[in-house]
Coordinates of C-alpha atoms in Angstrom, one line a residue:
M1 CA 0.0 0.0 0.0
V2 CA 1.3 3.4 -1.0
K3 CA 1.0 5.8 2.0
C4 CA 0.3 9.5 2.2
K5 CA 3.6 11.4 2.7
L6 CA 2.0 13.6 5.4
C7 CA 0.0 11.2 7.6
G8 CA 0.7 7.6 6.6
E9 CA -2.9 6.8 5.5
R10 CA -3.6 5.2 2.2
A11 CA -2.7 7.5 -0.7
V12 CA -5.1 8.0 -3.5
V13 CA -3.0 10.2 -5.8
K14 CA 0.6 10.8 -6.8
I15 CA 1.5 14.4 -7.5
R16 CA 4.5 13.9 -9.8
Y17 CA 5.6 17.6 -10.0
A18 CA 5.5 17.8 -6.1
K19 CA 7.1 14.4 -5.7
T20 CA 4.5 13.3 -3.2
Y21 CA 1.7 10.9 -2.5
L22 CA -1.5 12.1 -0.8
C23 CA -4.6 10.7 1.0
P24 CA -8.0 12.2 0.2
K25 CA -7.8 14.7 3.1
H26 CA -4.4 16.0 2.3
F27 CA -5.0 16.1 -1.4
T28 CA -8.1 18.2 -0.8
E29 CA -6.1 20.6 1.3
F30 CA -3.4 20.7 -1.3
I31 CA -5.8 21.8 -4.0
E32 CA -7.5 24.3 -1.8
R33 CA -4.1 25.9 -0.9
K34 CA -3.2 26.0 -4.5
V35 CA -6.4 27.8 -5.5
K36 CA -6.0 30.2 -2.5
K37 CA -2.4 31.0 -3.7
S38 CA -3.7 31.8 -7.2
L39 CA -6.4 34.1 -5.8
I40 CA -3.8 36.0 -3.9
R41 CA -0.9 35.9 -6.5
Y42 CA -3.1 37.1 -9.4
R43 CA -5.2 39.5 -7.2
M44 CA -8.5 37.8 -8.2
V45 CA -10.4 38.8 -5.2
S46 CA -10.3 41.1 -2.2
R47 CA -12.0 41.1 1.2
G48 CA -15.6 42.3 0.9
S49 CA -15.8 41.8 -2.8
K50 CA -18.7 40.0 -4.6
M51 CA -17.9 37.3 -7.1
A52 CA -20.2 35.6 -9.5
V53 CA -19.3 32.0 -10.3
A54 CA -20.2 30.6 -13.7
I55 CA -21.1 26.9 -13.2
S56 CA -21.9 24.6 -16.0
G57 CA -22.6 21.3 -14.2
G58 CA -19.3 19.8 -15.3
K59 CA -16.5 18.8 -12.9
D60 CA -14.3 21.8 -13.3
S61 CA -16.8 24.6 -12.4
A62 CA -18.3 22.4 -9.7
V63 CA -14.9 21.9 -8.0
M64 CA -14.2 25.6 -8.4
L65 CA -17.4 26.6 -6.6
H66 CA -16.8 23.9 -3.9
V67 CA -13.3 25.3 -3.2
L68 CA -14.4 29.0 -3.4
S69 CA -17.2 28.3 -1.0
K70 CA -14.6 27.2 1.6
L71 CA -12.1 29.9 0.9
S72 CA -14.8 32.7 0.9
K73 CA -15.3 32.2 4.6
D74 CA -11.7 32.7 5.4
M75 CA -10.9 35.4 2.8
G76 CA -14.1 37.4 3.3
F77 CA -15.7 37.6 -0.1
N78 CA -19.2 36.8 -1.3
L79 CA -20.4 34.3 -3.9
I80 CA -23.4 33.9 -6.2
A81 CA -23.7 31.2 -8.8
I82 CA -24.8 31.6 -12.4
H83 CA -25.9 28.7 -14.6
I84 CA -26.8 29.0 -18.3
D85 CA -29.3 26.3 -19.4
L86 CA -28.4 25.9 -23.0
G87 CA -31.5 23.8 -23.9
I88 CA -29.7 20.7 -25.1
E89 CA -32.3 18.0 -24.8
G90 CA -31.3 15.1 -22.5
Y91 CA -28.2 16.9 -21.3
S92 CA -29.1 20.3 -20.0
E93 CA -31.6 18.8 -17.6
K94 CA -28.8 16.8 -15.9
C95 CA -26.7 19.9 -15.7
V96 CA -29.4 21.9 -14.0
D97 CA -30.0 19.1 -11.5
A98 CA -26.3 18.8 -10.7
V99 CA -25.9 22.6 -10.3
L100 CA -28.9 23.0 -8.0
S101 CA -27.8 20.0 -5.9
L102 CA -24.3 21.5 -5.4
T103 CA -25.5 25.1 -4.7
S104 CA -28.2 23.9 -2.3
S105 CA -25.6 21.8 -0.4
L106 CA -23.3 24.8 -0.1
G107 CA -26.0 27.3 0.8
I108 CA -25.2 29.5 -2.2
K109 CA -27.8 31.3 -4.3
C110 CA -28.0 30.3 -7.9
L111 CA -29.5 32.1 -10.8
V112 CA -30.5 29.7 -13.6
V113 CA -30.8 31.4 -17.0
R114 CA -32.7 29.4 -19.6
L115 CA -31.8 30.2 -23.2
K116 CA -35.1 28.9 -24.6
D117 CA -37.0 31.3 -22.3
L118 CA -35.0 34.2 -23.6
V119 CA -34.7 33.6 -27.4
G120 CA -37.2 30.7 -27.9
R121 CA -34.6 28.2 -29.0
G122 CA -31.7 26.1 -27.6
V123 CA -28.1 26.3 -28.7
G124 CA -28.5 23.3 -31.0
D125 CA -31.3 25.0 -33.0
L126 CA -29.3 28.3 -33.1
A127 CA -26.3 26.4 -34.6
R128 CA -28.5 24.5 -37.1
I129 CA -30.3 27.7 -38.3
T130 CA -27.1 29.8 -38.6
K131 CA -25.1 26.9 -40.0
R132 CA -22.3 27.6 -37.5
P133 CA -20.4 25.1 -35.3
P134 CA -22.3 24.4 -32.1
C135 CA -19.3 25.2 -29.9
S136 CA -19.0 28.6 -31.7
V137 CA -22.6 29.5 -31.0
C138 CA -22.4 28.2 -27.5
G139 CA -19.4 30.4 -26.8
I140 CA -21.2 33.5 -28.1
V141 CA -24.3 32.7 -26.0
K142 CA -22.5 31.9 -22.8
R143 CA -20.1 34.8 -22.9
Y144 CA -22.9 37.2 -23.5
L145 CA -25.3 35.9 -20.9
I146 CA -22.7 35.5 -18.2
N147 CA -21.4 39.0 -18.7
A148 CA -24.9 40.5 -18.9
V149 CA -26.0 38.7 -15.7
S150 CA -22.8 39.7 -13.9
I151 CA -23.3 43.4 -14.8
E152 CA -26.9 43.4 -13.6
L153 CA -25.8 41.7 -10.4
G154 CA -23.1 44.4 -9.8
V155 CA -20.4 41.9 -9.0
D156 CA -16.7 42.7 -9.0
A157 CA -15.7 39.7 -11.0
V158 CA -17.0 36.5 -12.6
A159 CA -15.1 33.3 -12.0
L160 CA -14.7 30.9 -14.9
G161 CA -13.9 27.2 -14.5
H162 CA -11.1 26.8 -17.0
N163 CA -8.4 24.4 -15.6
A164 CA -4.7 24.5 -16.4
D165 CA -5.0 22.1 -19.3
D166 CA -7.8 24.2 -20.9
I167 CA -5.8 27.4 -20.7
I168 CA -2.7 25.7 -22.1
A169 CA -4.7 24.3 -25.0
Y170 CA -6.5 27.6 -25.8
T171 CA -3.3 29.8 -25.6
F172 CA -1.2 27.3 -27.5
K173 CA -3.8 27.1 -30.3
S174 CA -3.9 30.9 -30.4
F175 CA -0.1 31.0 -30.8
M176 CA -0.1 28.3 -33.5
L177 CA -2.7 30.3 -35.5
Q178 CA -0.9 33.6 -34.7
D179 CA -4.0 35.0 -33.1
L180 CA -1.8 36.7 -30.5
E181 CA -4.4 39.3 -29.5
S182 CA -6.5 36.6 -28.0
I183 CA -3.8 35.3 -25.6
P184 CA -4.1 38.1 -22.9
K185 CA -7.8 37.4 -22.6
L186 CA -6.9 33.9 -21.5
G187 CA -4.7 34.8 -18.5
P188 CA -5.7 34.3 -14.8
K189 CA -7.5 37.7 -14.7
T190 CA -8.9 40.3 -17.0
E191 CA -10.1 43.7 -15.8
S192 CA -13.6 45.1 -15.9
I193 CA -14.6 47.7 -18.5
D194 CA -17.1 50.2 -17.0
D195 CA -20.7 49.3 -17.9
L196 CA -19.5 47.1 -20.8
A197 CA -17.9 44.0 -19.3
V198 CA -17.2 42.5 -15.9
G199 CA -13.7 41.3 -15.2
R200 CA -13.0 37.6 -15.4
V201 CA -10.9 35.4 -13.1
R202 CA -9.8 31.8 -13.4
P203 CA -9.2 30.3 -9.9
L204 CA -8.2 26.9 -11.4
Y205 CA -5.5 28.5 -13.5
E206 CA -2.8 26.3 -11.9
V207 CA -5.0 23.2 -11.2
Y208 CA -4.7 20.3 -13.7
E209 CA -7.8 18.7 -15.2
R210 CA -6.8 15.3 -13.6
E211 CA -6.7 17.1 -10.2
T212 CA -10.2 18.5 -10.6
L213 CA -11.6 15.1 -11.4
I214 CA -9.9 13.5 -8.3
Y215 CA -11.1 16.3 -6.1
A216 CA -14.6 15.9 -7.3
L217 CA -14.6 12.2 -6.7
V218 CA -13.0 12.2 -3.2
N219 CA -15.2 15.0 -2.0
K220 CA -18.4 13.6 -3.7
V221 CA -19.0 16.9 -5.5
P222 CA -22.1 16.4 -7.8
F223 CA -21.3 16.9 -11.5
V224 CA -22.4 15.6 -14.9
Q225 CA -20.1 13.0 -16.2
D226 CA -21.7 12.8 -19.6
R227 CA -19.9 14.5 -22.5
C228 CA -21.9 17.3 -24.2
P229 CA -23.5 15.7 -27.2
L230 CA -22.8 18.7 -29.4
M231 CA -19.0 18.7 -28.7
P232 CA -16.8 17.4 -31.6
R233 CA -15.1 14.1 -30.9
K234 CA -11.6 15.5 -31.6
S235 CA -10.3 19.0 -32.0
L236 CA -7.0 20.8 -32.1
E237 CA -7.4 21.6 -28.4
F238 CA -7.7 17.9 -27.5
K239 CA -4.6 17.1 -29.5
I240 CA -2.7 19.9 -27.7
K241 CA -3.8 18.5 -24.4
D242 CA -2.5 15.1 -25.4
V243 CA 0.9 16.5 -26.3
F244 CA 1.2 18.4 -23.0
T245 CA 0.1 15.4 -21.0
D246 CA 2.9 13.4 -22.6
L247 CA 5.4 16.2 -21.9
E248 CA 4.2 16.4 -18.2
Y249 CA 4.8 12.7 -17.7
S250 CA 8.4 13.0 -18.8
M251 CA 9.0 16.5 -17.4
P252 CA 6.8 16.9 -14.3
G253 CA 5.8 20.5 -13.7
I254 CA 6.2 21.7 -17.3
K255 CA 2.5 22.8 -17.4
L256 CA 2.9 24.9 -14.3
S257 CA 6.1 26.5 -15.7
Y258 CA 4.3 27.3 -18.9
L259 CA 1.3 29.0 -17.1
K260 CA 3.4 30.9 -14.6
N261 CA 5.6 32.3 -17.3
L262 CA 2.6 33.1 -19.5
A263 CA 1.0 35.1 -16.7
K264 CA 4.3 37.1 -16.3
R265 CA 4.5 38.0 -20.0
L266 CA 0.8 38.7 -20.9
S267 CA 1.6 42.4 -21.3
D268 CA 4.1 41.6 -24.0
Y269 CA 1.4 40.3 -26.4
P270 CA -0.3 42.8 -28.8
K271 CA -3.4 44.6 -27.7
P272 CA -6.5 44.2 -29.8
G273 CA -6.3 46.3 -33.0
T274 CA -10.0 47.1 -32.9
P275 CA -11.1 49.2 -30.0
V276 CA -14.0 48.0 -27.9
R277 CA -17.3 49.9 -28.0
S278 CA -20.8 49.5 -26.8
C279 CA -23.2 47.5 -28.9
G280 CA -25.8 49.8 -30.6
V281 CA -28.6 47.5 -29.6
C282 CA -27.9 46.3 -26.1
G283 CA -25.1 48.5 -24.8
L284 CA -22.7 45.8 -23.9
I285 CA -19.1 45.2 -25.1
S286 CA -18.6 44.8 -28.8
S287 CA -15.9 45.3 -31.5
E288 CA -18.5 46.2 -34.1
P289 CA -21.7 48.3 -34.2
K290 CA -23.6 45.1 -33.1
C291 CA -22.3 42.5 -30.7
G292 CA -22.1 38.9 -31.6
F293 CA -25.2 37.9 -29.6
C294 CA -27.4 40.6 -31.2
K295 CA -26.2 39.6 -34.7
L296 CA -26.8 35.9 -33.9
T297 CA -30.4 36.5 -32.6
E298 CA -31.2 38.8 -35.4
R299 CA -30.2 36.2 -37.9
V300 CA -32.4 33.6 -36.2
T301 CA -35.4 35.6 -35.2
G302 CA -35.3 38.6 -37.5
R303 CA -34.5 41.1 -34.8
A304 CA -31.6 41.7 -32.4
L305 CA -32.7 40.5 -28.9
G306 CA -29.9 41.9 -26.7
K307 CA -31.8 44.7 -25.1
E308 CA -34.9 42.5 -24.5
V309 CA -32.8 39.8 -23.0
R310 CA -31.1 42.3 -20.6
D311 CA -34.5 43.5 -19.5
R312 CA -35.7 39.9 -18.8
L313 CA -32.5 39.2 -16.9
K314 CA -33.1 42.2 -14.6
S315 CA -36.5 40.7 -13.7
L316 CA -34.9 37.3 -12.9
I317 CA -32.4 38.9 -10.7
I318 CA -35.0 41.0 -8.8
N319 CA -36.9 37.7 -8.1
L320 CA -33.7 36.0 -6.9
V321 CA -32.5 38.8 -4.6

């Protein structure tokens, strides 16, 4: 039996880059300390601040909320959860159930925003009608609604559940395609832009995907294990993850080195060439006269729905609060 290096109990995980074996209790503490260090190092939160947590129902955002719930008591910040129900038949229902189970157990308020209630269709229909990849449409919808809700809630930041492997894949893909302007947006923290966008933080910036899965299992955190049925079987991001997983095995800690050095050098990357502005329809952040969400909904329904959606979100928030 392999024993925990700290207490001698049965170990459940080997942390290669830390050269240690840990039991469930000490692994949990290890991850929570790691997230706390990231919150402090990257100045993601301050005492008395209010943070929205975007939770999908998957393991990463569920673990993020579970950890932040513990840390918020010690660090003195407040949490509210946001879940976007994307209207994916047979899948979104499971996500809502997992999210409400978790937020209820933690005593955290959760705002569930249903896409079908706002625009009359789920993300699959939007993708089919516009002939765009489902993941592209999903990204537009989630980014818009999470930002819109966060602005109406008046939070200081919104936490996203991207783990270390996700961020490596996204930034490496951007570098390969020479989309260098996108890289600073994928760092541990982005700043708010008054009345246009709420700043985003990534508390799992230095937590590996394997670690979030183990944390969820040993702490019995409810999450949906099914894969999203609209997600492609294989993509460039998956291939990049595979490459870095192989590198990590032979060079433990290479992922952390990549991420820490990336965070230090984000300011070296070019700023967006197109200045941000407010959307002429809904007033939120855009690089063009109309934001992506308003253009998407106009193409599907015949009219841009951003302003109407924001008005409906205000009503949802009033009822929640």
